[in-house]
Coordinates of C-alpha atoms in Angstrom, one line a residue:
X30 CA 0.0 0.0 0.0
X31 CA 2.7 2.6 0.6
X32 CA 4.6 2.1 -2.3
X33 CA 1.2 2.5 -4.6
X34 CA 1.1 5.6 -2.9
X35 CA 4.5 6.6 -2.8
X36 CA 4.2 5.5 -7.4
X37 CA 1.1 7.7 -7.3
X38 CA 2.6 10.9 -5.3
X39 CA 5.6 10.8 -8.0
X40 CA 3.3 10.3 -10.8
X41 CA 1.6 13.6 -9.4
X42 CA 4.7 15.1 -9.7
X43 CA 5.9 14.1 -12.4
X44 CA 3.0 15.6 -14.2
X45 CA 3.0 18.9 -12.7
X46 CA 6.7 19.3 -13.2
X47 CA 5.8 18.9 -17.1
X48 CA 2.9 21.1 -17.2
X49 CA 5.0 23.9 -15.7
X50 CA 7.3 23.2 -18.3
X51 CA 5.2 23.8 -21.2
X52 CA 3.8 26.9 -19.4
X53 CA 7.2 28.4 -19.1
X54 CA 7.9 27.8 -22.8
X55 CA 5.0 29.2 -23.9
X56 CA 5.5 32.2 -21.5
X57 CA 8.6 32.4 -23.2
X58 CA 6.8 32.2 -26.6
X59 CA 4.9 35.5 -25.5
X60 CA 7.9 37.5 -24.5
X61 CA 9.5 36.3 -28.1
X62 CA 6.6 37.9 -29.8
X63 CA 6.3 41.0 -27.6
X64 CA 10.2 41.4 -28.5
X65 CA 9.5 40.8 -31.9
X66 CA 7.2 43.9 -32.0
X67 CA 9.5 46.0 -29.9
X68 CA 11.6 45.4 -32.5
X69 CA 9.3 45.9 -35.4
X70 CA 8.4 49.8 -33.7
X71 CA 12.5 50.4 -33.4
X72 CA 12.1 50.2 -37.1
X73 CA 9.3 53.0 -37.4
X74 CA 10.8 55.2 -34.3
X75 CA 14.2 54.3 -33.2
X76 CA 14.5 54.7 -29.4
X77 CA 17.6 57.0 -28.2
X78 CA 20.1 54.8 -26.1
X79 CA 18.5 51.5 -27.5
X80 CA 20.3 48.7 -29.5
X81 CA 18.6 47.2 -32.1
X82 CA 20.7 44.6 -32.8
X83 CA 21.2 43.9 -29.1
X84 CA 17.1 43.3 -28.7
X85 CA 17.6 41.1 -31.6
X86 CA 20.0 39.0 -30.5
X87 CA 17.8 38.1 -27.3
X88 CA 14.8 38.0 -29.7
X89 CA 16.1 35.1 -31.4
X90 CA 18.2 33.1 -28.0
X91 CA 15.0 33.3 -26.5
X92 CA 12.7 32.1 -29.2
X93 CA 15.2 29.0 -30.0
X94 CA 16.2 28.5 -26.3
X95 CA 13.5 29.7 -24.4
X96 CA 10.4 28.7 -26.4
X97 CA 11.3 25.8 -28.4
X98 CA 14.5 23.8 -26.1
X99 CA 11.8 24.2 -23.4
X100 CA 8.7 23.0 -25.4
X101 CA 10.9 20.3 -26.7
X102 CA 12.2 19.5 -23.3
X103 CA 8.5 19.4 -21.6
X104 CA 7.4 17.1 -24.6
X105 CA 10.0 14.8 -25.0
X106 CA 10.1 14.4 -21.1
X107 CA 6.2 13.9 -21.6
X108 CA 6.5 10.6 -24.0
X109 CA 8.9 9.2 -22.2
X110 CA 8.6 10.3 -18.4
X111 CA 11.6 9.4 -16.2
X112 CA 10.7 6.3 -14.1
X113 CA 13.4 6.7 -11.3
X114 CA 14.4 9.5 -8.4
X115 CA 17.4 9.9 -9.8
X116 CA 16.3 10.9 -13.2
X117 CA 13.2 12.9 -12.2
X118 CA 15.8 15.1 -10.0
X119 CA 18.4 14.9 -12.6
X120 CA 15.7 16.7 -15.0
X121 CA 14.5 19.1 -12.6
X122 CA 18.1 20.3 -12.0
X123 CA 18.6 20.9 -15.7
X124 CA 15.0 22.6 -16.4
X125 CA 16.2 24.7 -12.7
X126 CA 19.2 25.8 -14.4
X127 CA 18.3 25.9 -18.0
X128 CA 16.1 28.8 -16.5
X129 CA 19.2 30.8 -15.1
X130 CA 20.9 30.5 -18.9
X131 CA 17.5 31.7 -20.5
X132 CA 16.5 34.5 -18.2
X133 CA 19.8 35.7 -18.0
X134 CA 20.4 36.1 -21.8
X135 CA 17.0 37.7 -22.0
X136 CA 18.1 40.2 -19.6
X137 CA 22.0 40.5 -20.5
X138 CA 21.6 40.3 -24.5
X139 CA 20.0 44.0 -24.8
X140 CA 22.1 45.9 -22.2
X141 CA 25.4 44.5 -23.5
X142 CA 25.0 42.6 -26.5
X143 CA 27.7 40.0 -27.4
X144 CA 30.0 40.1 -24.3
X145 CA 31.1 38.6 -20.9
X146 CA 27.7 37.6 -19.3
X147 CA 25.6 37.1 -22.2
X148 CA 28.5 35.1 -23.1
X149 CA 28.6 33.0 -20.3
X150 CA 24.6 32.6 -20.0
X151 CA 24.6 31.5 -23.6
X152 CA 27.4 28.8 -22.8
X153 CA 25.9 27.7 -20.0
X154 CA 22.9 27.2 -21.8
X155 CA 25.0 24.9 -24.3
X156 CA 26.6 22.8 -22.3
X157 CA 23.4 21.9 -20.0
X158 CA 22.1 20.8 -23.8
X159 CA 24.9 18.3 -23.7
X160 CA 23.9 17.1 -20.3
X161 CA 20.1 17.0 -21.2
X162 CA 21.2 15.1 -24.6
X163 CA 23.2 12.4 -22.6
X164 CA 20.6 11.8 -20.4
X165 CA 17.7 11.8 -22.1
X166 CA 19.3 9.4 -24.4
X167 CA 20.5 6.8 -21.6
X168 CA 17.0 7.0 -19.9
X169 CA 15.5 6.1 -23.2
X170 CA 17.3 3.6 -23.7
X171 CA 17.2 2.0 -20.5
X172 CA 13.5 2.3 -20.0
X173 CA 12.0 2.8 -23.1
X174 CA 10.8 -0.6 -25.6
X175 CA 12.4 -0.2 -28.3
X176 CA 10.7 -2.5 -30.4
X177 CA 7.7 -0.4 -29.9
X178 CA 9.0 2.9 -30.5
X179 CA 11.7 2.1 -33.3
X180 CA 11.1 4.8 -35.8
X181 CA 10.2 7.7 -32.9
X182 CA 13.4 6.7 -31.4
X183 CA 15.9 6.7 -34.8
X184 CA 14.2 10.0 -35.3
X185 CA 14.5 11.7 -31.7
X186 CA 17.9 10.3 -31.6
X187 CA 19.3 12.2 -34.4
X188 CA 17.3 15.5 -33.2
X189 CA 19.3 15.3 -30.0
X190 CA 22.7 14.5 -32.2
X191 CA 22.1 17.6 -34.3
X192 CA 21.1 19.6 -31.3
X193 CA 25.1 19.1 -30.6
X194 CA 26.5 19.2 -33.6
X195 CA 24.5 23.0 -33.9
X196 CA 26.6 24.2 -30.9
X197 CA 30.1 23.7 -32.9
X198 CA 28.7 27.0 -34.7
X199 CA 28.4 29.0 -31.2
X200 CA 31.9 27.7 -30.0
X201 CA 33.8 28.5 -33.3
X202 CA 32.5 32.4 -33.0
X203 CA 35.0 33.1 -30.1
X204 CA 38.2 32.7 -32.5
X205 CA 36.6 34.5 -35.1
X206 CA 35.5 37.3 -33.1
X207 CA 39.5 37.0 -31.3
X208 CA 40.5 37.5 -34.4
X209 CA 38.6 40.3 -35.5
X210 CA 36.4 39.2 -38.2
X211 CA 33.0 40.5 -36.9
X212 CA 31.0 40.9 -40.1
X213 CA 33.0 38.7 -42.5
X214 CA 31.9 35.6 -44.5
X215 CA 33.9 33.3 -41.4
X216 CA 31.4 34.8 -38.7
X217 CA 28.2 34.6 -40.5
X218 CA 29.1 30.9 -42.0
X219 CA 29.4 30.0 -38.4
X220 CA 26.2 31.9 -37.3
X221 CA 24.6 29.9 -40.7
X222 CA 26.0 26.7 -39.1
X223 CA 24.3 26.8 -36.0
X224 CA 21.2 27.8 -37.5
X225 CA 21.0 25.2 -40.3
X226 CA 21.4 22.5 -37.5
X227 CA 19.3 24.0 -35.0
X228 CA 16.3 24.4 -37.7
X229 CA 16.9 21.5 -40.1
X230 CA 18.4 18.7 -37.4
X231 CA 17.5 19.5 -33.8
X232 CA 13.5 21.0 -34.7
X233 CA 12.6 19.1 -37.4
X234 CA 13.7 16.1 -36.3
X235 CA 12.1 16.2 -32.5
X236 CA 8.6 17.0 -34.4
X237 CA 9.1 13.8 -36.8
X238 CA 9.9 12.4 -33.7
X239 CA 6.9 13.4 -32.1
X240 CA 5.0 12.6 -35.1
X241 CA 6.2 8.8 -34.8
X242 CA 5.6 8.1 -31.0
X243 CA 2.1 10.0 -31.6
X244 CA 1.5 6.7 -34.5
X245 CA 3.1 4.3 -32.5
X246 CA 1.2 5.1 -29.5
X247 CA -1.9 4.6 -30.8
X248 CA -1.6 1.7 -32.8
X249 CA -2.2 3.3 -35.9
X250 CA -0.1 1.2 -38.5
X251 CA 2.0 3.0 -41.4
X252 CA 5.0 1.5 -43.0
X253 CA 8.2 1.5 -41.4
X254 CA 10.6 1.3 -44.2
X255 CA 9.0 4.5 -46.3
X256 CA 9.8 5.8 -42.4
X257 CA 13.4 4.9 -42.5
X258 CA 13.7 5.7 -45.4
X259 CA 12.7 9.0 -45.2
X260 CA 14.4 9.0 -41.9
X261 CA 18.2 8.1 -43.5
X262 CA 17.7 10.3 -46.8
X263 CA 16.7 13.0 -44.2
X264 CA 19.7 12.9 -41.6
X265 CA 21.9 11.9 -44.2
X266 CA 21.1 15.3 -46.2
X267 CA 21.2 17.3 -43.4
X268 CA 25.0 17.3 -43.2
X269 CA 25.9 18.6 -47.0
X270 CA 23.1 20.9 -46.7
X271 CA 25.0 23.5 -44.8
X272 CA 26.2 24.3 -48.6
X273 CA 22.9 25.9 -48.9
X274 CA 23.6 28.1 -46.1
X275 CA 27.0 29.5 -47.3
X276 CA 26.4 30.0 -51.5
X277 CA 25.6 33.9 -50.8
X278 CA 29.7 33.5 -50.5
X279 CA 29.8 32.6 -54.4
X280 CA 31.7 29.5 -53.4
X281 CA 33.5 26.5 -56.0
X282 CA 31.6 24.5 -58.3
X283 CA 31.7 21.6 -55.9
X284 CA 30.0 23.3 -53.3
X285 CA 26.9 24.1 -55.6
X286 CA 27.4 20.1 -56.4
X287 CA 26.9 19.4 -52.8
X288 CA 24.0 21.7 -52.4
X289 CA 22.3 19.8 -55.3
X290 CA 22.9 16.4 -54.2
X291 CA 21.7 17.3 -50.7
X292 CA 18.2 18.9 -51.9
X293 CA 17.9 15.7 -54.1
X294 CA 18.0 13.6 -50.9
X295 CA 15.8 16.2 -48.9
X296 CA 13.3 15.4 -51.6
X297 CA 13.4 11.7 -51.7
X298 CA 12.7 11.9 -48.2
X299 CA 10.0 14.5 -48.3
X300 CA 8.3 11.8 -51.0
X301 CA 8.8 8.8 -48.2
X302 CA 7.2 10.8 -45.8
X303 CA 3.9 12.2 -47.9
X304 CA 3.4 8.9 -48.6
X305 CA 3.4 7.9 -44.8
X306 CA 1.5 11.1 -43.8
X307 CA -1.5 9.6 -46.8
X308 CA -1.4 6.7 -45.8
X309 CA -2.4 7.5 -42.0
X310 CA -4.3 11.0 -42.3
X311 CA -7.9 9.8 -42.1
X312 CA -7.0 7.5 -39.6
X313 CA -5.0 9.8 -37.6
X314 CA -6.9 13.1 -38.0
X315 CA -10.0 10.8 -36.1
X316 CA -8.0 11.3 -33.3
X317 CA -7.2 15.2 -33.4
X318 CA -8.6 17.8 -31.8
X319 CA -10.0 20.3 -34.1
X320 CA -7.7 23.0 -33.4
X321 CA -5.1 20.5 -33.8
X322 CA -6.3 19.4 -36.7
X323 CA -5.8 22.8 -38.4
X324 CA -2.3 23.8 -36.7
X325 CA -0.3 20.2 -37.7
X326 CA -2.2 20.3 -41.5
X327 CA -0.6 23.8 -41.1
X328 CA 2.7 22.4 -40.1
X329 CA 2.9 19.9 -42.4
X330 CA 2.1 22.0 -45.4
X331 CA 4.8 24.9 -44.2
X332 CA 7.1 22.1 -43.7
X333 CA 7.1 20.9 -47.6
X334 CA 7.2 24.4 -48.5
X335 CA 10.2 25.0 -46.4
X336 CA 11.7 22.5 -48.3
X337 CA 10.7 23.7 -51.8
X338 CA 12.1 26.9 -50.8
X339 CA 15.5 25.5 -49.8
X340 CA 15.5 23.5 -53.2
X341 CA 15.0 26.4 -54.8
X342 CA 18.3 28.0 -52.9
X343 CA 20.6 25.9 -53.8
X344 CA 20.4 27.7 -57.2
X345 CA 22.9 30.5 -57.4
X346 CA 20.5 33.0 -58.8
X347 CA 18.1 32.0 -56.5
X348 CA 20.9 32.0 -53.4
X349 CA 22.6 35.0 -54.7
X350 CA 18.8 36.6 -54.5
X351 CA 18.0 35.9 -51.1
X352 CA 21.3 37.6 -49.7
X353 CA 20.8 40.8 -51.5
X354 CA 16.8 40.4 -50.4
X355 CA 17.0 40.3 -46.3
X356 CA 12.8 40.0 -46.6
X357 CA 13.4 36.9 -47.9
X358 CA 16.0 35.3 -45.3
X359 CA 13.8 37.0 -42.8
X360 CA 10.5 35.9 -43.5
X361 CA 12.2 32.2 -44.9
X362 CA 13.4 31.7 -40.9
X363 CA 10.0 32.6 -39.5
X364 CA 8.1 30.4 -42.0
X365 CA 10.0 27.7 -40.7
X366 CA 10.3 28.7 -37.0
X367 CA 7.0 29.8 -37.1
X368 CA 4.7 28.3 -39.5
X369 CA 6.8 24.8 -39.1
X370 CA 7.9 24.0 -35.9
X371 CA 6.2 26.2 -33.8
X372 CA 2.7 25.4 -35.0
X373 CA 3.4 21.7 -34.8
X374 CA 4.4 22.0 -31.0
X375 CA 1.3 24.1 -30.0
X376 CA -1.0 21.7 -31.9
X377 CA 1.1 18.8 -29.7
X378 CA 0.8 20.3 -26.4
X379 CA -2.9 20.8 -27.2
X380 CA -3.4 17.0 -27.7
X381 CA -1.8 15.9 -25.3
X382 CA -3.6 18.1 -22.8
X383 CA -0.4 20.0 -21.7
X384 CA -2.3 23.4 -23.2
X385 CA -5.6 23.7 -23.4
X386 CA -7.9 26.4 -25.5
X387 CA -9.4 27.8 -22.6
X388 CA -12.4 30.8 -22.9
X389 CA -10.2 33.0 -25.5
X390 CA -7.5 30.3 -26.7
X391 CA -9.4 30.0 -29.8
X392 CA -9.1 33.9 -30.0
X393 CA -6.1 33.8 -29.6
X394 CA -4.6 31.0 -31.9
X395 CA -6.6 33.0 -34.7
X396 CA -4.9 36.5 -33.5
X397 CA -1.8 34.6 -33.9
X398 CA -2.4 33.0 -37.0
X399 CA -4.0 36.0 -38.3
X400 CA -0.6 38.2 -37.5
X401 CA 1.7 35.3 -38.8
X402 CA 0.3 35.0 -42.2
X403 CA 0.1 38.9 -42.4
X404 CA 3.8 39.5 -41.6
X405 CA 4.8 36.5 -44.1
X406 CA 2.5 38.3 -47.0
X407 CA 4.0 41.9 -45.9
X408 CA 7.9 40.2 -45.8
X409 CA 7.0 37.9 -49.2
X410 CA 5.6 40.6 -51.0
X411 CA 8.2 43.3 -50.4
X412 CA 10.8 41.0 -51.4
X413 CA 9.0 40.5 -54.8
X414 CA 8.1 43.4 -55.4
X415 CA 11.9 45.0 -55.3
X416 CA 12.8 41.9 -57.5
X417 CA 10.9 42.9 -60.0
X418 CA 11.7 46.3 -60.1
X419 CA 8.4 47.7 -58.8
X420 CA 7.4 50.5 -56.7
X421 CA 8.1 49.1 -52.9
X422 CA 5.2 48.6 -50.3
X423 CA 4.5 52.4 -48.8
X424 CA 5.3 52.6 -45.4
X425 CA 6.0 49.2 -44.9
X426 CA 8.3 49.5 -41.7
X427 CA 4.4 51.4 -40.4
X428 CA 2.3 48.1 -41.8
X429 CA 4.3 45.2 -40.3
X430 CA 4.3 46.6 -36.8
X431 CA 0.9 46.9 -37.0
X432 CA 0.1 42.9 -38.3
X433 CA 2.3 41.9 -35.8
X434 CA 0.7 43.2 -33.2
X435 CA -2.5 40.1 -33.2
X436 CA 0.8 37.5 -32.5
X437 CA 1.6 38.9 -28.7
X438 CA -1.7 39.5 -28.2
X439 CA -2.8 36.0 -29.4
X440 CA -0.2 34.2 -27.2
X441 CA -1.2 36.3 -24.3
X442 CA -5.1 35.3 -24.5
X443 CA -3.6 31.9 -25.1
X444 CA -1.2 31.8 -22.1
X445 CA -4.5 33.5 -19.7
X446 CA -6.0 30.7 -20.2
X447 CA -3.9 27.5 -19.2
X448 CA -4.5 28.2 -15.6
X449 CA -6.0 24.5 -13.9
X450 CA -5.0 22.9 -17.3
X451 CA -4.5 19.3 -16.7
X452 CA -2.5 17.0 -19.3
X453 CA -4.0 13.3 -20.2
X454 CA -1.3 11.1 -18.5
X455 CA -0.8 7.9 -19.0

């Protein structure tokens, strides 16, 4: 009798230690958008003694290691709990501490910028990934059946690999910013590296992942060598596709070469995985919620178009395009932040009962929405437009703070309303 009530107290725990998880990443989530339009009105009325690039710079730490590491690190702690003491206060430690790295960026990153304690949260925050990748991994595969969860596993195995290998971009900046190269084709390769890993490896992966242990857990059969398939073309592309991240540099023909090899695997894959996604959909979307059902048909459709649009990079008009057009970099990082990953891991959380709509959720996942596709029209449309040679957008600096104004608001209503939210254990 005591130990089925000692099972059930941690159990209890256990659960509220991952609801407060997703709450603080999607806390996070508000302050990235409220940022994002503090940053959209320095554009209309620069304020004196403010840094835009500084607000920038914790902008984008927070959004990828506020909103998502901790959305990611509530959800993947959510399909495979921790079954022992040790674990459960190994995890708590690094979610304590993973706290200290991401508050103190948000708070170091516009007062100083790049420098000693922004530095040092921002390390910190790297090197608790390594500890959180090591031990995630080891629980899994002590406690998790593998047989059951094959393809979830390959997949959330190589997110957590290139969750590392993204960090070799962060620690090459010191020497190049030793040696004085701030602005050169060296320090934004590297700042290209950890981004291409972080987006195309760590993210994506986690929400195939996800996608997977959502199939597997509920019995609903698809065919696991399209999966792996896709799963090897995938990881194995992920690698050489850094090329697409550093032709604005006009590089060798053999780096072009690589670029279109790697976007003929990313393809392959992409075809392995439509056909896995038809042959489950009416099956699966049975299951969904209907907000879900909307935000991962989102997800899924940004997702292919992410990858159309990386295809279409590795073309060096096309790549040579983008760098002179910063609306198209700009709004080709929030389609995928935003319209990929981040709708996917909303629609999750939902599911799984670690958010819930609430009174004005549903107001505010249209807001968001509503502000999301604006911005993406505004960002889209002013790139084409000055392709083409035509008369630019008036005001536009005016319009997109305005459209982006329904994201923070969204998220807010959204965040009101997970209070006594209670996720669907199992």
């Amino acid at each position: 009798m005591t130990e089925v009530k000692e099972r059930l107290r941690q159990n209890i725990r256990t659960e509220q230690d991952t609801l407060v998880r997703a709450r603080l990443a999607l806390g996070y989530f508000v302050v990235v958008a409220l940022l994002g339009l503090f940053l959209r009105w320095l554009m209309v009325s620069p304020v004196v003694g403010v840094n835009y690039k500084n607000f920038l710079h914790a902008h984008s730490h927070v959004a990828l290691l506020g909103w998502l590491y901790c959305a990611f690190f509530a959800a993947l702690l959510y399909i495979f709990p921790a079954t022992t003491s040790a674990d459960r206060r190994s995890f708590r430690r690094q979610f304590f501490l993973t706290q200290v790295s991401v508050l103190g960026m948000l708070f170091t990153f516009p007062v100083q910028g790049y420098a000693l304690f922004s530095i040092i949260f921002s390390t910190l925050h790297i090197l608790l990934s390594y500890w959180f990748a090591r031990s995630y991994w080891r629980h899994v595969q002590l406690h998790v059946t593998t047989s059951t969860h094959a393809t979830s596993l390959k997949y959330i195995g190589a997110a957590l690999l290139f969750m590392v290998v993204s960090s070799i971009g962060p620690w090459a900046m010191g020497p190049i910013m030793a040696k004085g190269t701030i602005g050169g084709e060296l320090y934004y390769s590297a700042i290209y590296f950890y981004l291409h890993f972080q987006y195309n490896g760590w993210f994506t992966f986690a929400v195939l992942g996800l996608l997977f242990w959502f199939l597997e857990r509920h019995h609903i059969t698809f065919n696991r060598r399209w999966a792996m398939r896709a799963f090897w073309l995938l990881a194995l592309a992920c690698l050489p596709a850094y090329a697409l991240s550093v032709l604005w540099t006009q590089p060798a023909d053999w780096v072009y070469a690589i670029g279109y090899v790697s976007v003929a695997m990313q393809l392959a894959g992409l075809l392995y995985l439509a056909k896995v996604v038809r042959q489950v959909w009416t099956e699966t979307v049975l299951l969904l919620k209907p907000w879900v059902r909307a935000l991962v048909g989102m997800a899924l459709f940004f997702f292919v178009l992410k990858l159309a649009l990386q295809t279409a990079s590795a073309f060096p008009y096309m790549a040579d395009l983008a760098y002179k057009l910063r609306y198209f970099v700009i709004g080709y990082l929030h389609l995928s932040l935003l319209g990929f990953v981040s709708l996917f891991v909303l629609g999750f959380l939902l599911q799984q009962g670690l958010y819930r709509i609430g009174r004005y959720g549903g107001i505010g996942l249209a807001l968001f929405l509503t502000g999301f596709f604006a911005t993406e029209l505004m960002l889209f449309g002013q790139g084409t437009l000055l392709w083409l040679g035509l008369t630019a957008l008036p005001s536009f600096n005016w319009l997109m703070f305005w459209v982006s104004v329904p994201m923070p608001l969204g998220l807010g209503l959204l965040f009101l309303g997970q209070r006594g939210v209670r996720a669907s254990f199992y």
